[in-house]
PDB file of C-alpha atoms and ligand atoms in Angstrom:
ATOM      1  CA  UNK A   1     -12.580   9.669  26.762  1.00 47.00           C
ATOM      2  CA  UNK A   2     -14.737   9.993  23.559  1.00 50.00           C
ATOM      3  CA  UNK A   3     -13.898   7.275  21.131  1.00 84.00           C
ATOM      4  CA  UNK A   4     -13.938   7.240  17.610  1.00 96.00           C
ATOM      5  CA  UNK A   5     -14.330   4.322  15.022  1.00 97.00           C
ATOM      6  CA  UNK A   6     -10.323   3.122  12.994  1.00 98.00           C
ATOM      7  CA  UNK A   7     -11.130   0.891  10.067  1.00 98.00           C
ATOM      8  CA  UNK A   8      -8.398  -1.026   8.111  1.00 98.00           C
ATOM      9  CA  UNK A   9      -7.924  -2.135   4.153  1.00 98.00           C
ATOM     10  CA  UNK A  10      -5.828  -5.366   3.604  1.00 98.00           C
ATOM     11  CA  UNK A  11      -4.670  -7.163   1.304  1.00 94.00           C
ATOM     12  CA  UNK A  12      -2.076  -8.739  -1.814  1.00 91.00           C
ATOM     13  CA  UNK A  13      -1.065  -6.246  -4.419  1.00 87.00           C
ATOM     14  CA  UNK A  14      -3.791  -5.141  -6.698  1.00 88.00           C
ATOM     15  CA  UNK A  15      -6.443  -6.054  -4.871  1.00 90.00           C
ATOM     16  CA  UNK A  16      -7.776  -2.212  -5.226  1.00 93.00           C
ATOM     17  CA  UNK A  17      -7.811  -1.255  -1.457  1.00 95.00           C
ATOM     18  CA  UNK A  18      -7.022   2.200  -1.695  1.00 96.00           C
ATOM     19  CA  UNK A  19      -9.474   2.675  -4.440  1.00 96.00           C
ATOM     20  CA  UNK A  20     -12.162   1.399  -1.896  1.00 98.00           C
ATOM     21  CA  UNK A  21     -10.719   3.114   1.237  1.00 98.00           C
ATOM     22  CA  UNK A  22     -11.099   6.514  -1.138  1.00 98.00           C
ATOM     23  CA  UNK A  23     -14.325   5.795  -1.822  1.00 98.00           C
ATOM     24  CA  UNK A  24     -15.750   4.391   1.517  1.00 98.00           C
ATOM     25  CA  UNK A  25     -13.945   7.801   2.926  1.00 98.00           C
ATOM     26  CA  UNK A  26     -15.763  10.117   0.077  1.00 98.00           C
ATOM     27  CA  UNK A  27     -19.022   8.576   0.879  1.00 98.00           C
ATOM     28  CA  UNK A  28     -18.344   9.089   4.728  1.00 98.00           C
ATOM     29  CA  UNK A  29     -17.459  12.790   3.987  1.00 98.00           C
ATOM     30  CA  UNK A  30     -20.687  13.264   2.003  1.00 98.00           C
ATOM     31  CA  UNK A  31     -23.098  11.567   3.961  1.00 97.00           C
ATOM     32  CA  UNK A  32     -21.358  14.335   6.671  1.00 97.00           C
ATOM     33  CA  UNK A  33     -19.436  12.417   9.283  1.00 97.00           C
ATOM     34  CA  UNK A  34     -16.133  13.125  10.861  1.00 97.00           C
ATOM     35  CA  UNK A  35     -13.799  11.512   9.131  1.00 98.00           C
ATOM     36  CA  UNK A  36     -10.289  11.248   7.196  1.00 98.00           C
ATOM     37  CA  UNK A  37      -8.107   8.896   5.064  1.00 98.00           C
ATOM     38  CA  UNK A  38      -4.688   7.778   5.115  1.00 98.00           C
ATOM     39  CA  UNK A  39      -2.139   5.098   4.161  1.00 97.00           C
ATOM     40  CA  UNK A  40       1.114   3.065   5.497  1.00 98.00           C
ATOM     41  CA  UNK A  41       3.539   3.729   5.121  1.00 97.00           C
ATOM     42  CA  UNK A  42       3.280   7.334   4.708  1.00 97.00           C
ATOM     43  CA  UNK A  43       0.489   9.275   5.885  1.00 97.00           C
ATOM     44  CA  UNK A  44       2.601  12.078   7.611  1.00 98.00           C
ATOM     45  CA  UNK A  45       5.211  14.379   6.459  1.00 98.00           C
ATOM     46  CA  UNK A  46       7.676  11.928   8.224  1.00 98.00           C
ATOM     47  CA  UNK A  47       5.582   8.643   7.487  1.00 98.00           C
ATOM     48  CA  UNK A  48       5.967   9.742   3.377  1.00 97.00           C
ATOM     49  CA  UNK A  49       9.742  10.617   4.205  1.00 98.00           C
ATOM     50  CA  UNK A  50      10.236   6.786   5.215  1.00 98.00           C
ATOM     51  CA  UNK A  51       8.004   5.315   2.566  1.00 97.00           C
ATOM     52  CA  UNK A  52      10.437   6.320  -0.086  1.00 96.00           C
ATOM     53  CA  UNK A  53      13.258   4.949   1.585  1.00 97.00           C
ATOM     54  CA  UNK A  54      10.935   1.201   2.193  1.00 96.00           C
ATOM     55  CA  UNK A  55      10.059   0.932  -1.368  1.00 94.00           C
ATOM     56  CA  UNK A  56      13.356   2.114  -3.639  1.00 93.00           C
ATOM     57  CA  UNK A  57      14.163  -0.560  -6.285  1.00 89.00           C
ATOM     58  CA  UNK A  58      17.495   0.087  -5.233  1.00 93.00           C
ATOM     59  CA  UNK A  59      17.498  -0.501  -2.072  1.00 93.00           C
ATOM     60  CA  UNK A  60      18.220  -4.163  -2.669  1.00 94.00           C
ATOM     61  CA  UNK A  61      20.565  -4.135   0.388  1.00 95.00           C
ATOM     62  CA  UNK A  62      18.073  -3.361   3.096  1.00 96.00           C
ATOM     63  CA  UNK A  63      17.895  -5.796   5.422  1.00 96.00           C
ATOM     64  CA  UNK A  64      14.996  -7.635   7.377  1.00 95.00           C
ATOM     65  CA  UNK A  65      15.175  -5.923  10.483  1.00 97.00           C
ATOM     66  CA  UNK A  66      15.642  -2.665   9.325  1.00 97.00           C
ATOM     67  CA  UNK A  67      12.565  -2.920   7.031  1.00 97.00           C
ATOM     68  CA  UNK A  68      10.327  -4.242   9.749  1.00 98.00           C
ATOM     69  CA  UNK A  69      11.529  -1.280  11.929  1.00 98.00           C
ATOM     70  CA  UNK A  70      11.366   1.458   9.305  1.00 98.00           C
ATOM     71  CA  UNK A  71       7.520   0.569   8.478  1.00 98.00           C
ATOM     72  CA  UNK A  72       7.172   0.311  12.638  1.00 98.00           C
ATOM     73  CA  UNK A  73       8.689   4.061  13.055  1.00 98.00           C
ATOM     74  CA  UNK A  74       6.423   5.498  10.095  1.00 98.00           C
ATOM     75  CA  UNK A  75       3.262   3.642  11.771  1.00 98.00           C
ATOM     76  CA  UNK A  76       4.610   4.973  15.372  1.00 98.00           C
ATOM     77  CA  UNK A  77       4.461   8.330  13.925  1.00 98.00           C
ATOM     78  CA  UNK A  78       1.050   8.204  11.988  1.00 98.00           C
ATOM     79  CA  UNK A  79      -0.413   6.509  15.388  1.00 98.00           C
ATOM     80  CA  UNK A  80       0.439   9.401  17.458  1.00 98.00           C
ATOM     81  CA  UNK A  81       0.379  12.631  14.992  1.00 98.00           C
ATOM     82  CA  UNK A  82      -2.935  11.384  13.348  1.00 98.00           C
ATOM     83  CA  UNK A  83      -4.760   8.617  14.389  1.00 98.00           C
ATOM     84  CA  UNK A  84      -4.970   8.535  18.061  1.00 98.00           C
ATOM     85  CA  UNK A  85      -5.705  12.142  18.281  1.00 98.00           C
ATOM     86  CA  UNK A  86      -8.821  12.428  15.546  1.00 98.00           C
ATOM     87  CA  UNK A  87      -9.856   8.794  17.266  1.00 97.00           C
ATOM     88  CA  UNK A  88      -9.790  10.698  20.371  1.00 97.00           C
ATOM     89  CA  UNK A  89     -12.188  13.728  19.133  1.00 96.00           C
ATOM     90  CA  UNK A  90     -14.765  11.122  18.167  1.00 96.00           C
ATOM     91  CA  UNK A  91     -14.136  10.502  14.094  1.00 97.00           C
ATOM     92  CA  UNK A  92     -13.442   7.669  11.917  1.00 98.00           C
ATOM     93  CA  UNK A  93     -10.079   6.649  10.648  1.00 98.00           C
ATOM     94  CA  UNK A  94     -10.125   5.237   7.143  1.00 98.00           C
ATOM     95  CA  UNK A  95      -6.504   3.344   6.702  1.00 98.00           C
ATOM     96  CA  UNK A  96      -5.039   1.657   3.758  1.00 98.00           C
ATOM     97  CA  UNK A  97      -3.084  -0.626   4.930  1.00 98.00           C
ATOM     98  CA  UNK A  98      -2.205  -1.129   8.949  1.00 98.00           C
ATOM     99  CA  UNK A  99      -0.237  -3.543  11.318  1.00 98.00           C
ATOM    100  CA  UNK A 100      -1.883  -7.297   9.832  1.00 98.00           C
ATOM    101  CA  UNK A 101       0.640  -6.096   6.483  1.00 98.00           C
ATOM    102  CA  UNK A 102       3.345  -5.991   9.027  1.00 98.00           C
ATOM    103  CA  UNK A 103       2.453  -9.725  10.140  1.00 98.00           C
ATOM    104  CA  UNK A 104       1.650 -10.630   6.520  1.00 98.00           C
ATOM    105  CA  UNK A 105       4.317  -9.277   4.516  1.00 96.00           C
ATOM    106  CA  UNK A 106       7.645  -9.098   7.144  1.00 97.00           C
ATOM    107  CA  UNK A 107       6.047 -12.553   9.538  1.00 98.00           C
ATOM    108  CA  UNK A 108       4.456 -14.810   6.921  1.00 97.00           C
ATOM    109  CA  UNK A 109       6.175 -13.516   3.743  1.00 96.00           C
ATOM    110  CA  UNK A 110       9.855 -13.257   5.208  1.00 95.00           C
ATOM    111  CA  UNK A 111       9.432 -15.599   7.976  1.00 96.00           C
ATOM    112  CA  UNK A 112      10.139 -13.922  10.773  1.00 97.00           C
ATOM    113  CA  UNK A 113       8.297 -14.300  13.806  1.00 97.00           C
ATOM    114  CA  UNK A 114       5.489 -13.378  14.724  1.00 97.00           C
ATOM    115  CA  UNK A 115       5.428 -12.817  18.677  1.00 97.00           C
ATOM    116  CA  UNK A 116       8.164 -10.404  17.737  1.00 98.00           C
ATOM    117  CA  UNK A 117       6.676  -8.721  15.943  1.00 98.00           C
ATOM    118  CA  UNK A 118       3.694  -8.151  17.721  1.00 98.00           C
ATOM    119  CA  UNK A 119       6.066  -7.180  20.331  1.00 98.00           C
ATOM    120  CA  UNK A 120       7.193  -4.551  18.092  1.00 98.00           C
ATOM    121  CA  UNK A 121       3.918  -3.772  16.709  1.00 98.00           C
ATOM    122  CA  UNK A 122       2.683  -2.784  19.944  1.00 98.00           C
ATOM    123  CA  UNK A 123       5.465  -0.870  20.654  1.00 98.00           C
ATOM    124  CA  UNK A 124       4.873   1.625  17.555  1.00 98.00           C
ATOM    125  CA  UNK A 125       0.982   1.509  17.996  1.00 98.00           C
ATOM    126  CA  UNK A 126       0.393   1.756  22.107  1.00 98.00           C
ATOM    127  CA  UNK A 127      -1.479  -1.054  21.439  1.00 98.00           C
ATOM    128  CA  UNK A 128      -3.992   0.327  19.414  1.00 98.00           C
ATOM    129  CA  UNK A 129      -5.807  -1.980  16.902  1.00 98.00           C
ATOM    130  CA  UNK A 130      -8.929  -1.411  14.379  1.00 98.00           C
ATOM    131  CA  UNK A 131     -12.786  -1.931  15.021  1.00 97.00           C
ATOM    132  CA  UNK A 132     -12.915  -2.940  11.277  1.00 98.00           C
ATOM    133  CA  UNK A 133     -10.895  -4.468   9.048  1.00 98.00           C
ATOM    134  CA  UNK A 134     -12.109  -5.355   5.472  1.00 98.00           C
ATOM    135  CA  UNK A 135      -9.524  -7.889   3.152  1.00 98.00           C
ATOM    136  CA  UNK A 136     -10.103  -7.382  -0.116  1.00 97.00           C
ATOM    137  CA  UNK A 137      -9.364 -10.906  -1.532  1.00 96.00           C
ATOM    138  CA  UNK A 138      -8.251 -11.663  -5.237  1.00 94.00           C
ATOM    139  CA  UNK A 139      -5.678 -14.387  -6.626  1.00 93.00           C
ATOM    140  CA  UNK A 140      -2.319 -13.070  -6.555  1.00 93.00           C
ATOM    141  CA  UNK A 141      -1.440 -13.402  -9.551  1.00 92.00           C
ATOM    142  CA  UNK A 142      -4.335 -11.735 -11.008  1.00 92.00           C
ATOM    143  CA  UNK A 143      -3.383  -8.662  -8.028  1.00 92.00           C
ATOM    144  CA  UNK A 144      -0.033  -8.697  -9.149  1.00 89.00           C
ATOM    145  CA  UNK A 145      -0.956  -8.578 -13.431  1.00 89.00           C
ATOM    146  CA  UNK A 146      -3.699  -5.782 -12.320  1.00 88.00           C
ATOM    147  CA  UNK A 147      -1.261  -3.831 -10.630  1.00 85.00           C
ATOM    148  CA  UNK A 148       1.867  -4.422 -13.645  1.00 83.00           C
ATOM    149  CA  UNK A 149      -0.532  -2.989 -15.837  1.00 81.00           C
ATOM    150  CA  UNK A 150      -1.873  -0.109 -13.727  1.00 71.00           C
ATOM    151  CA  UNK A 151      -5.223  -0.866 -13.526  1.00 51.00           C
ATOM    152  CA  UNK A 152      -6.115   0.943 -10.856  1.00 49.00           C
ATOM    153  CA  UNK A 153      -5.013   4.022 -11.925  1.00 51.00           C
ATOM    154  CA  UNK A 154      -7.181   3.741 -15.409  1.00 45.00           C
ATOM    155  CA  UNK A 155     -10.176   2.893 -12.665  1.00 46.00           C
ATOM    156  CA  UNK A 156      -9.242   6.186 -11.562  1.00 43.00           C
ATOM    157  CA  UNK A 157      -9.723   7.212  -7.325  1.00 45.00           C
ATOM    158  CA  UNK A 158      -6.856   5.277  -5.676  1.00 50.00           C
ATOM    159  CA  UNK A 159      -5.550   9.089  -5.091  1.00 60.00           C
ATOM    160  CA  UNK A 160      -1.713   7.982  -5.325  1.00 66.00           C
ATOM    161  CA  UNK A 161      -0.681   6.330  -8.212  1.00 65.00           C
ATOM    162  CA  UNK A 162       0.113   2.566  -8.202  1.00 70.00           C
ATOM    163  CA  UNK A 163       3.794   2.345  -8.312  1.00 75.00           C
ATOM    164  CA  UNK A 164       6.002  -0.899  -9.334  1.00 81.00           C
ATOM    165  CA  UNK A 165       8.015  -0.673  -6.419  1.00 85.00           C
ATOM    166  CA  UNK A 166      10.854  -3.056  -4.020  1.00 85.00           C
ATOM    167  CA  UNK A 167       8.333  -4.851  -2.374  1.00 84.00           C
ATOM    168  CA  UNK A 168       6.078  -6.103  -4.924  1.00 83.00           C
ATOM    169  CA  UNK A 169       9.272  -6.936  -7.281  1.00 80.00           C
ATOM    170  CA  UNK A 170       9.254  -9.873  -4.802  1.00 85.00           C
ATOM    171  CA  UNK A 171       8.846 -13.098  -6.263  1.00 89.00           C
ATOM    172  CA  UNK A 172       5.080 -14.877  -6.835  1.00 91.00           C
ATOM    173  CA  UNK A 173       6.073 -17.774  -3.719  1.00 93.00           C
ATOM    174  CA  UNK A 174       6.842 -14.816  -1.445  1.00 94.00           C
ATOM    175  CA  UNK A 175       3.494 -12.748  -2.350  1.00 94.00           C
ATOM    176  CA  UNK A 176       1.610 -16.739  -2.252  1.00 95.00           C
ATOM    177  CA  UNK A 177       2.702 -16.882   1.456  1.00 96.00           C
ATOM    178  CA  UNK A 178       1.737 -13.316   2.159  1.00 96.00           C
ATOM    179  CA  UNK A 179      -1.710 -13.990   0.974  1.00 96.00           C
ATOM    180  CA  UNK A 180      -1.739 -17.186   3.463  1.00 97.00           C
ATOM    181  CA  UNK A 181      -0.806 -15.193   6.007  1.00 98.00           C
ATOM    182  CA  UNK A 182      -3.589 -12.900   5.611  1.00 97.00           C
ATOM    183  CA  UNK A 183      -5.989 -15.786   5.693  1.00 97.00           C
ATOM    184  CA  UNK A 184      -4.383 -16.887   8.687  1.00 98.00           C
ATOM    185  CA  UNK A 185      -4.767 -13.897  10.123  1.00 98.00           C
ATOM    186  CA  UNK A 186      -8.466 -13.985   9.692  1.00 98.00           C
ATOM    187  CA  UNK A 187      -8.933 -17.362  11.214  1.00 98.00           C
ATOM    188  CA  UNK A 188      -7.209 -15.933  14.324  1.00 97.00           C
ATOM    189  CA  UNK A 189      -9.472 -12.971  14.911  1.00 97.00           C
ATOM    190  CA  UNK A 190     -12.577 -13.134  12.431  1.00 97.00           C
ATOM    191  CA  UNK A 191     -15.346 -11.201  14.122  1.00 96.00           C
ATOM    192  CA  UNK A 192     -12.305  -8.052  13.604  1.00 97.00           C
ATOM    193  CA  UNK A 193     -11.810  -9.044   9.824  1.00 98.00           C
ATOM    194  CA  UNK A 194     -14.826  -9.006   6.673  1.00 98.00           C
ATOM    195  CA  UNK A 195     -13.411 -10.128   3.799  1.00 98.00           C
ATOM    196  CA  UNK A 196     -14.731  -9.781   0.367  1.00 98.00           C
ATOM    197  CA  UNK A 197     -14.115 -10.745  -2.870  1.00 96.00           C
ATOM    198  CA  UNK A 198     -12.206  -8.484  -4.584  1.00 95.00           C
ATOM    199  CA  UNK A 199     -12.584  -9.876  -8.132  1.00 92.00           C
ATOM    200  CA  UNK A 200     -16.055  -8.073  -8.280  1.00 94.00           C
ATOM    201  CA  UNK A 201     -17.018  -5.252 -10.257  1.00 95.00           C
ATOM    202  CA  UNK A 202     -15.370  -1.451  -7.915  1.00 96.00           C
ATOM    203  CA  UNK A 203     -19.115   0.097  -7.607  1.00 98.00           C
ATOM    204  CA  UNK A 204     -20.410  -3.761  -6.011  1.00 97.00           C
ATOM    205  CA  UNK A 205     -17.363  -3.685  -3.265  1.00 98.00           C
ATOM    206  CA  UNK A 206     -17.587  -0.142  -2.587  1.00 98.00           C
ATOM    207  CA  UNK A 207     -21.833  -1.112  -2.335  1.00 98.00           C
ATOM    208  CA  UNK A 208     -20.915  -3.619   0.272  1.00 98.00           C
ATOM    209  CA  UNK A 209     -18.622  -2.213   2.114  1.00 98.00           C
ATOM    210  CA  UNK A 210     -20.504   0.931   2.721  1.00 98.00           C
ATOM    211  CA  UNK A 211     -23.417  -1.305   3.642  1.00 98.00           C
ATOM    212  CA  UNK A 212     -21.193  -3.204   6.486  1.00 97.00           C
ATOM    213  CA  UNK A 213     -20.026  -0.071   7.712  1.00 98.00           C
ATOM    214  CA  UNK A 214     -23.110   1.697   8.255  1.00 97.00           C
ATOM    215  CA  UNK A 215     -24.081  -1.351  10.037  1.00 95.00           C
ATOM    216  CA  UNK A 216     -21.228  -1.934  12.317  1.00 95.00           C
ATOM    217  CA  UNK A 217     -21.409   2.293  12.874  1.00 93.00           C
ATOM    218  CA  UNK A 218     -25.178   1.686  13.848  1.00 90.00           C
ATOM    219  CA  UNK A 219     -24.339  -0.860  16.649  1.00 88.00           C
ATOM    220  CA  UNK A 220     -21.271   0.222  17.947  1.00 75.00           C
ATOM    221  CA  UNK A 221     -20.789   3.912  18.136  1.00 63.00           C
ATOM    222  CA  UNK A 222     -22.371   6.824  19.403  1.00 63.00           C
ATOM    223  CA  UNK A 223     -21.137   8.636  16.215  1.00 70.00           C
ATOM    224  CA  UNK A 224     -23.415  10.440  13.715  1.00 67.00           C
ATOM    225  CA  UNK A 225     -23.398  12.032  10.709  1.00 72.00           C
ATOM    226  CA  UNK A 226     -23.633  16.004  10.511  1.00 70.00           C
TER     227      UNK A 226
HETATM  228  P1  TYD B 301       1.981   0.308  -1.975  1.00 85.43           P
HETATM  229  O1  TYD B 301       2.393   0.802  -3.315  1.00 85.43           O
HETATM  230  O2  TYD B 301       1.282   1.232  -1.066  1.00 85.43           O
HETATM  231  O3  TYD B 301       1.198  -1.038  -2.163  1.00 85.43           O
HETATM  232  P2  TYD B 301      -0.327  -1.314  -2.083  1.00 85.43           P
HETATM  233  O4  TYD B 301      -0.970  -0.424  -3.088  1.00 85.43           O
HETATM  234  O5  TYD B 301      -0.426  -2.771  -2.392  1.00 85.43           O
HETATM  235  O6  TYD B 301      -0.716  -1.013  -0.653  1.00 85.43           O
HETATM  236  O7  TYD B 301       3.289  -0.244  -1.256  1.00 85.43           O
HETATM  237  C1  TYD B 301       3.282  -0.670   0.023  1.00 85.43           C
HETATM  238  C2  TYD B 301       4.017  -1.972   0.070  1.00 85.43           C
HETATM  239  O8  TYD B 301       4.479  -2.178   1.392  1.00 85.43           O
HETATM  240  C3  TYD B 301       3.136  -3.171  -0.253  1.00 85.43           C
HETATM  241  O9  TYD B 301       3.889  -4.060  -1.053  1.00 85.43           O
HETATM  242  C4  TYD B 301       2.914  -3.824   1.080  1.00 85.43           C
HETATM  243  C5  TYD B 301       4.150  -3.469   1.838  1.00 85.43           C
HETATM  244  N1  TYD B 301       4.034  -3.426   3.304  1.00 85.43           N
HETATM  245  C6  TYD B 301       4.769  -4.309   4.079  1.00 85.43           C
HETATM  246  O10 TYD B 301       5.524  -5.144   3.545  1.00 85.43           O
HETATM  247  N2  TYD B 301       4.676  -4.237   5.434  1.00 85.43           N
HETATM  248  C7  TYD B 301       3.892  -3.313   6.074  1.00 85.43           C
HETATM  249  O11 TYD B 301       3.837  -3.265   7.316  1.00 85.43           O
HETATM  250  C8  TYD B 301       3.139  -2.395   5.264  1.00 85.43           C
HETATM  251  C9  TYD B 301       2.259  -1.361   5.893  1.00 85.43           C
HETATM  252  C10 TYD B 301       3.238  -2.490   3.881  1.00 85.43           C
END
C-alpha cells in the first residue's frame, strides 16, 4: 500500500503550533506537494462537534474519564475519515496537536495512567503514530501570558482563533506537569520527536522546521512535489 508522510505539532499553550503547522502546510502546498492540515480535537464535522463540548468553561463537571474518551472518539473519527485515507493515497498529514497531548495533558497533567491510555489510544488510532513530531518548547508561563493576551492571533496565520477555554483555565502546577510530560515523552522516543525552541522569532521556526522536513521527506519517502 502507498504510504504517505503524518507529522505532529506539540506542545504547552502558546507555544504557537498551529501558527507553524499553517505555515509548514502553506509552504508544502506551494512548493506543490500533496498535502492538508488539521487539528485535535476537531478536524471533522464530528471531531469540531466534540471539541466544543471538551473545552466549555462550563463544563466544570466533566469528569476524567469522559474527557479522555471524548478527545479519543474525535481522534477515532479524524483517524479514519481523514488521515488514514489521504496517508493511504500517498500525501502528508500536517496535525496540530495528536495522541502525545493525550499522554501529556489527561496522563502527566491529571495523573492517570499511562498504559491505559495507550491502551485507549490505540484503540481510537489503529495504532497509527507520526513519522514527525516537532515540540515547540517555551516556558509555560510565558505560553500561557502569550496566549491570555492573544498573541497569536495579532501574529496573524494560526487560522482559528486562540480561545481562553476549560482546559487552559487549569492551574500553572497542572500546565508545569504537562510540560514535563512532554519532555518525558521525548526522552522515551527521541529519534520520533525534534524539538525547538519556541521563544524564537515565527519566520526562524517556520525556517527550521521547513528545513527538517525537507530533509526527513528526502530520506524517507518516495513522495515529491508536483
Ligand atoms: P486549543 O485551543 O486547540 O489549544 P492549543 O492552541 O494549545 O492547541 O485547545 C485544545 C486544548 O485541549 C489544549 O489545552 C490541549 C488540550 N488537549 C488535551 O488535553 N488532550 C488531548 O488529547 C488534546 C488533543 C488536547
Amino acid at each position: 500500500m502507498k504510504r504517505g508522510f503524518f507529522i505532529t505539532f506539540e506542545g504547552p499553550e502558546g507555544a504557537g503550533k498551529s501558527t507553524q503547522a499553517r505555515r509548514l502546510y502553506e509552504h508544502l502546498q506551494v512548493a506543490g506537494y500533496p498535502v492538508i492540515l488539521t487539528r485535535e480535537p476537531g478536524g471533522t464535522r464530528i471531531g469540531e462537534l466534540i471539541r466544543r463540548i471538551l473545552i466549555d468553561l462550563r463544563h466544570t463537571e466533566m469528569a476524567p474519564t469522559t474527557e479522555i474518551l471524548l478527545f479519543s472518539a474525535a481522534r477515532a473519527q479524524l483517524v479514519s475519515e481523514l488521515i488514514r485515507p489521504y496517508l493511504t493515497t500517498g500525501g502528508i498529514v500536517v496535525c496540530d496537536r495528536y495522541a502525545d497531548s493525550t499522554f501529556a495533558y489527561q496522563g502527566y497533567g491529571l495523573g492517570r495512567d499511562i498504559d491505559e491510555l495507550r491502551a485507549i489510544t490505540n484503540i481510537a488510532t489503529g495504532g497509527l503514530k507520526p513519522d514527525l513530531t516537532f515540540y515547540l518548547r517555551i516556558d509555560v508561563e510565558v505560553g500561557l501570558q502569550r496566549k491570555r493576551v492573544g498573541r497569536e492571533r495579532v501574529e496573524g496565520s494560526s487560522g482559528h482563533p486562540p480561545e481562553w477555554n476549560r482546559l487552559d483555565a487549569r492551574d500553572l502546577a497542572y500546565h508545569r506537569r504537562v510540560a514535563e510530560g512532554f519532555n518525558e515523552l521525548v526522552r522515551q522516543e527521541p529519534e520520533r520527536w525534534c524539538v525547538l525552541d519556541a521563544e524564537q522569532s515565527v519566520d526562524d521556526l517556520a525556517e527550521q522546521i521547513w528545513q527538517l522536513v525537507m530533509s526527513r521527506l528526502a530520506q524517507d519517502t518516495p513522495i515529491a512535489a508536483q
